[in-house]
Amino acid sequence: MLARRSIVAWAGSGSRALTLATTQVPAEQIAALERQLSLGLESCSYVVESSEQLMLETDPSARKPRAYYVSWYQRLALDQLVRGLDLHRSLQHQYGEGMVEGILREKGLRVLLADCLLARDRLNLKLSQPDRLDL
């Protein structure tokens, strides 16, 4: 368990009381976040290769244009990224933004999160401009 301690001040009836609050984030949740973010980035890395493979495996008489297969895999990759980012947002809501960011810094996952945010924005741009496959 990863823990953070914070001092919380409370003023009541003219006196001040200080309490020590300890919040814990289970290591399993951090590992799940890392897995989901990594899976999202990996799915982005193989969009073109996967779409070409699917196109080649499809019966030639039933094939659609290449852009169809690419956009289909882009949507799948975007879904994987959004799942990871939603998990990150959920952890921030549950344990506090500062605590989650501190753990990401400690575990070296901030770059992974930034890469996922960048990949999500690029995929959104590519999907909004389907005629441009080179983005």
Coordinates of N, CA and C in Angstrom, one line a residue:
M1 N 0.8 -1.2 0.0 CA 0.0 0.0 0.0 C 0.9 1.2 0.0
L2 N 0.5 2.2 -0.9 CA 1.2 3.5 -0.9 C 0.4 4.4 -0.1
A3 N 1.0 5.2 0.8 CA 0.3 6.1 1.7 C 0.8 7.5 1.6
R4 N -0.1 8.4 1.9 CA 0.3 9.8 2.1 C -0.4 10.4 3.3
R5 N 0.3 11.2 4.1 CA -0.2 11.7 5.3 C -0.4 13.2 5.1
S6 N -1.5 13.8 5.6 CA -1.7 15.2 5.5 C -2.3 15.7 6.8
I7 N -1.9 16.9 7.1 CA -2.4 17.5 8.3 C -3.7 18.4 8.0
V8 N -4.7 18.1 8.6 CA -6.0 18.8 8.4 C -6.3 19.7 9.6
A9 N -6.5 21.0 9.4 CA -6.9 21.8 10.5 C -8.4 22.0 10.6
W10 N -8.9 22.0 11.8 CA -10.3 22.2 12.0 C -10.5 23.2 13.1
A11 N -11.3 24.2 12.9 CA -11.5 25.2 14.0 C -13.0 25.1 14.4
G12 N -13.2 24.8 15.7 CA -14.5 24.7 16.2 C -14.6 25.3 17.6
S13 N -15.6 26.0 17.9 CA -15.9 26.7 19.1 C -14.6 27.4 19.7
G14 N -13.9 28.1 18.9 CA -12.8 28.9 19.4 C -11.5 28.1 19.6
S15 N -11.5 26.8 19.5 CA -10.3 26.0 19.6 C -9.9 25.4 18.3
R16 N -8.6 25.1 18.2 CA -8.1 24.4 17.0 C -7.7 23.0 17.3
A17 N -8.2 22.1 16.5 CA -7.8 20.7 16.6 C -7.1 20.3 15.3
L18 N -6.0 19.6 15.5 CA -5.3 19.1 14.3 C -5.5 17.6 14.3
T19 N -5.8 17.1 13.1 CA -6.0 15.6 13.0 C -5.1 15.1 11.9
L20 N -4.6 13.9 12.0 CA -3.7 13.4 11.0 C -4.6 12.4 10.2
A21 N -4.7 12.6 8.9 CA -5.4 11.7 8.0 C -4.5 11.0 7.1
T22 N -4.7 9.7 7.0 CA -3.9 8.9 6.1 C -4.8 8.3 5.1
T23 N -4.3 8.5 3.8 CA -5.1 7.9 2.7 C -4.2 6.9 2.0
Q24 N -4.7 5.8 1.6 CA -3.9 4.8 1.0 C -4.5 4.4 -0.4
V25 N -3.6 4.2 -1.4 CA -3.9 3.8 -2.7 C -3.3 2.4 -2.8
P26 N -4.2 1.4 -3.1 CA -3.6 0.0 -3.2 C -2.7 0.0 -4.4
A27 N -1.6 -0.8 -4.3 CA -0.6 -0.9 -5.3 C -1.3 -1.7 -6.5
E28 N -2.3 -2.5 -6.3 CA -3.0 -3.2 -7.4 C -3.7 -2.2 -8.3
Q29 N -4.2 -1.1 -7.7 CA -4.9 -0.1 -8.6 C -3.9 0.7 -9.4
I30 N -2.7 0.9 -8.9 CA -1.7 1.6 -9.6 C -1.2 0.7 -10.7
A31 N -1.0 -0.6 -10.4 CA -0.6 -1.5 -11.4 C -1.6 -1.7 -12.5
A32 N -2.9 -1.7 -12.2 CA -4.0 -1.8 -13.2 C -4.0 -0.5 -14.1
L33 N -3.7 0.6 -13.5 CA -3.6 1.9 -14.3 C -2.5 1.8 -15.2
E34 N -1.3 1.3 -14.8 CA -0.2 1.2 -15.7 C -0.4 0.2 -16.8
R35 N -1.1 -0.9 -16.5 CA -1.4 -1.9 -17.5 C -2.3 -1.3 -18.6
Q36 N -3.4 -0.6 -18.1 CA -4.4 0.0 -19.0 C -3.8 1.0 -19.9
L37 N -3.0 1.9 -19.3 CA -2.3 3.0 -20.1 C -1.4 2.4 -21.1
S38 N -0.6 1.4 -20.7 CA 0.3 0.7 -21.6 C -0.4 0.0 -22.8
L39 N -1.5 -0.7 -22.4 CA -2.3 -1.3 -23.4 C -2.8 -0.4 -24.5
G40 N -3.3 0.8 -24.0 CA -3.8 1.8 -24.9 C -2.7 2.3 -25.8
L41 N -1.5 2.6 -25.3 CA -0.4 3.0 -26.2 C 0.0 1.9 -27.2
E42 N 0.0 0.7 -26.7 CA 0.4 -0.4 -27.6 C -0.6 -0.6 -28.7
S43 N -1.9 -0.4 -28.4 CA -2.9 -0.5 -29.5 C -2.8 0.6 -30.5
C44 N -2.3 1.7 -30.1 CA -2.0 2.8 -31.0 C -0.9 2.5 -31.9
S45 N 0.1 1.8 -31.4 CA 1.3 1.5 -32.2 C 1.0 0.6 -33.3
Y46 N 0.0 -0.2 -33.2 CA -0.2 -1.3 -34.2 C -1.5 -1.0 -35.1
V47 N -2.0 0.2 -35.1 CA -3.2 0.5 -35.9 C -3.0 0.2 -37.4
V48 N -1.9 0.7 -38.0 CA -1.8 0.5 -39.4 C -1.5 -1.0 -39.8
E49 N -0.6 -1.6 -39.0 CA -0.3 -3.0 -39.2 C -1.6 -3.9 -39.1
S50 N -2.3 -3.7 -38.0 CA -3.5 -4.5 -37.8 C -4.6 -4.3 -38.9
S51 N -4.7 -3.0 -39.3 CA -5.7 -2.7 -40.4 C -5.3 -3.4 -41.7
E52 N -4.0 -3.4 -42.0 CA -3.6 -4.0 -43.2 C -3.8 -5.5 -43.1
Q53 N -3.5 -6.1 -42.0 CA -3.7 -7.6 -41.8 C -5.1 -7.9 -42.0
L54 N -6.0 -7.2 -41.4 CA -7.5 -7.5 -41.5 C -7.9 -7.3 -42.9
M55 N -7.4 -6.3 -43.6 CA -7.8 -6.1 -45.0 C -7.3 -7.3 -45.9
L56 N -6.1 -7.8 -45.6 CA -5.6 -8.9 -46.4 C -6.4 -10.2 -46.1
E57 N -6.8 -10.3 -44.9 CA -7.6 -11.5 -44.5 C -9.0 -11.5 -45.0
T58 N -9.5 -10.3 -45.4 CA -10.9 -10.2 -45.8 C -11.0 -10.7 -47.3
D59 N -12.1 -11.4 -47.6 CA -12.3 -11.8 -48.9 C -12.2 -10.6 -49.9
P60 N -11.5 -10.8 -51.0 CA -11.3 -9.7 -51.9 C -12.6 -9.1 -52.5
S61 N -13.6 -9.9 -52.6 CA -14.9 -9.4 -53.1 C -15.6 -8.6 -52.1
A62 N -15.3 -8.7 -50.8 CA -16.0 -8.0 -49.7 C -15.1 -6.9 -49.1
R63 N -14.0 -6.7 -49.7 CA -13.1 -5.7 -49.1 C -13.7 -4.3 -49.2
K64 N -13.4 -3.5 -48.2 CA -13.7 -2.1 -48.2 C -12.4 -1.3 -48.4
P65 N -12.5 0.0 -48.6 CA -11.3 0.8 -48.8 C -10.4 0.7 -47.5
R66 N -9.1 0.9 -47.7 CA -8.1 0.9 -46.7 C -8.5 1.8 -45.5
A67 N -9.0 3.0 -45.8 CA -9.4 4.0 -44.8 C -10.4 3.4 -43.8
Y68 N -11.3 2.6 -44.3 CA -12.3 2.0 -43.4 C -11.6 1.1 -42.3
Y69 N -10.7 0.3 -42.7 CA -10.0 -0.6 -41.7 C -9.1 0.2 -40.8
V70 N -8.4 1.2 -41.3 CA -7.6 2.1 -40.4 C -8.5 2.8 -39.4
S71 N -9.6 3.4 -39.8 CA -10.4 4.1 -38.9 C -11.0 3.2 -37.9
W72 N -11.3 2.0 -38.3 CA -11.9 1.0 -37.3 C -10.9 0.7 -36.2
Y73 N -9.7 0.4 -36.6 CA -8.6 0.2 -35.5 C -8.3 1.4 -34.8
Q74 N -8.4 2.6 -35.4 CA -8.2 3.8 -34.6 C -9.2 4.0 -33.5
R75 N -10.5 3.7 -33.9 CA -11.5 3.8 -32.8 C -11.3 2.8 -31.7
L76 N -10.8 1.5 -32.1 CA -10.5 0.6 -31.0 C -9.4 1.1 -30.1
A77 N -8.3 1.6 -30.7 CA -7.2 2.2 -29.9 C -7.7 3.3 -29.1
L78 N -8.5 4.2 -29.6 CA -9.0 5.3 -28.8 C -9.8 4.8 -27.6
D79 N -10.6 3.8 -27.8 CA -11.4 3.2 -26.7 C -10.5 2.7 -25.6
Q80 N -9.4 2.0 -26.0 CA -8.4 1.5 -25.0 C -7.8 2.7 -24.2
L81 N -7.4 3.8 -25.0 CA -6.8 4.9 -24.3 C -7.8 5.6 -23.3
V82 N -9.0 5.7 -23.8 CA -10.1 6.4 -22.9 C -10.3 5.6 -21.7
R83 N -10.3 4.2 -21.8 CA -10.4 3.4 -20.6 C -9.3 3.7 -19.6
G84 N -8.1 3.8 -20.0 CA -7.0 4.1 -19.1 C -7.1 5.4 -18.5
L85 N -7.5 6.4 -19.3 CA -7.6 7.8 -18.8 C -8.8 7.9 -17.9
D86 N -9.8 7.2 -18.1 CA -11.0 7.2 -17.2 C -10.6 6.6 -15.9
L87 N -9.8 5.5 -15.9 CA -9.3 4.9 -14.7 C -8.4 5.9 -13.9
H88 N -7.6 6.7 -14.6 CA -6.7 7.7 -14.0 C -7.6 8.7 -13.3
R89 N -8.6 9.2 -14.0 CA -9.6 10.2 -13.5 C -10.3 9.7 -12.3
S90 N -10.7 8.4 -12.3 CA -11.4 7.8 -11.2 C -10.5 7.7 -10.0
L91 N -9.2 7.4 -10.1 CA -8.3 7.4 -9.0 C -8.1 8.8 -8.5
Q92 N -8.0 9.7 -9.3 CA -7.9 11.1 -8.9 C -9.1 11.5 -8.0
H93 N -10.3 11.2 -8.5 CA -11.5 11.5 -7.8 C -11.6 10.8 -6.4
Q94 N -11.1 9.5 -6.4 CA -11.3 8.7 -5.2 C -10.2 9.1 -4.2
Y95 N -9.0 9.3 -4.6 CA -7.9 9.5 -3.6 C -7.3 11.0 -3.6
G96 N -7.7 11.8 -4.6 CA -7.2 13.1 -4.6 C -6.2 13.3 -5.7
E97 N -6.3 14.4 -6.4 CA -5.4 14.6 -7.5 C -3.9 14.7 -7.1
G98 N -3.6 15.4 -6.1 CA -2.2 15.5 -5.6 C -1.6 14.2 -5.2
M99 N -2.4 13.4 -4.6 CA -1.8 12.1 -4.2 C -1.5 11.2 -5.4
V100 N -2.5 11.1 -6.3 CA -2.3 10.3 -7.5 C -1.1 10.8 -8.3
E101 N -1.0 12.1 -8.5 CA 0.1 12.7 -9.3 C 1.4 12.4 -8.6
G102 N 1.5 12.4 -7.3 CA 2.7 12.1 -6.5 C 3.1 10.7 -6.7
I103 N 2.1 9.8 -6.7 CA 2.4 8.3 -6.9 C 2.9 8.1 -8.4
L104 N 2.3 8.8 -9.3 CA 2.7 8.7 -10.7 C 4.1 9.2 -10.9
R105 N 4.5 10.2 -10.2 CA 5.8 10.8 -10.2 C 6.8 9.8 -9.6
E106 N 6.4 9.2 -8.5 CA 7.2 8.3 -7.8 C 7.5 7.0 -8.6
K107 N 6.5 6.5 -9.3 CA 6.6 5.3 -10.1 C 7.1 5.5 -11.5
G108 N 7.3 6.8 -11.9 CA 7.7 7.1 -13.2 C 6.7 6.9 -14.3
L109 N 5.4 7.1 -14.0 CA 4.3 6.9 -14.9 C 3.8 8.2 -15.5
R110 N 4.4 9.4 -15.1 CA 3.9 10.6 -15.7 C 4.1 10.7 -17.2
V111 N 5.2 10.2 -17.7 CA 5.5 10.2 -19.1 C 4.5 9.3 -19.9
L112 N 4.2 8.2 -19.3 CA 3.2 7.2 -19.9 C 1.8 7.9 -20.0
L113 N 1.4 8.6 -18.9 CA 0.2 9.3 -18.9 C 0.2 10.4 -20.0
A114 N 1.3 11.2 -20.1 CA 1.4 12.2 -21.1 C 1.3 11.7 -22.5
D115 N 2.0 10.5 -22.7 CA 2.0 9.9 -24.0 C 0.5 9.4 -24.4
C116 N -0.2 9.0 -23.4 CA -1.6 8.6 -23.6 C -2.5 9.8 -24.0
L117 N -2.3 10.9 -23.3 CA -3.0 12.1 -23.6 C -2.7 12.6 -25.0
L118 N -1.5 12.5 -25.4 CA -1.1 13.0 -26.7 C -1.6 12.0 -27.8
A119 N -1.6 10.7 -27.5 CA -2.1 9.7 -28.5 C -3.6 9.9 -28.6
R120 N -4.3 10.2 -27.5 CA -5.8 10.4 -27.6 C -6.1 11.6 -28.5
D121 N -5.3 12.7 -28.3 CA -5.6 13.9 -29.1 C -5.3 13.6 -30.5
R122 N -4.2 12.9 -30.8 CA -3.9 12.6 -32.2 C -5.0 11.7 -32.9
L123 N -5.4 10.7 -32.1 CA -6.5 9.9 -32.7 C -7.8 10.6 -32.9
N124 N -8.1 11.5 -32.0 CA -9.3 12.3 -32.2 C -9.2 13.2 -33.4
L125 N -8.0 13.7 -33.7 CA -7.8 14.5 -34.9 C -7.9 13.7 -36.1
K126 N -7.3 12.5 -36.1 CA -7.3 11.6 -37.3 C -8.7 11.2 -37.6
L127 N -9.5 10.9 -36.5 CA -10.9 10.4 -36.8 C -11.8 11.6 -37.2
S128 N -11.4 12.8 -36.9 CA -12.2 13.9 -37.3 C -11.9 14.3 -38.7
Q129 N -10.8 13.9 -39.2 CA -10.3 14.1 -40.6 C -10.0 12.8 -41.3
P130 N -11.0 12.0 -41.7 CA -10.8 10.7 -42.2 C -10.1 10.6 -43.5
D131 N -10.1 11.7 -44.3 CA -9.4 11.7 -45.6 C -7.9 11.8 -45.4
R132 N -7.4 12.2 -44.2 CA -6.0 12.3 -44.0 C -5.5 11.2 -43.2
L133 N -4.9 10.2 -43.8 CA -4.4 9.0 -43.1 C -2.9 9.2 -42.6
D134 N -2.3 10.3 -43.0 CA -0.9 10.5 -42.7 C -0.6 11.3 -41.4
L135 N -1.7 11.6 -40.7 CA -1.5 12.4 -39.4 C -0.8 11.6 -38.4

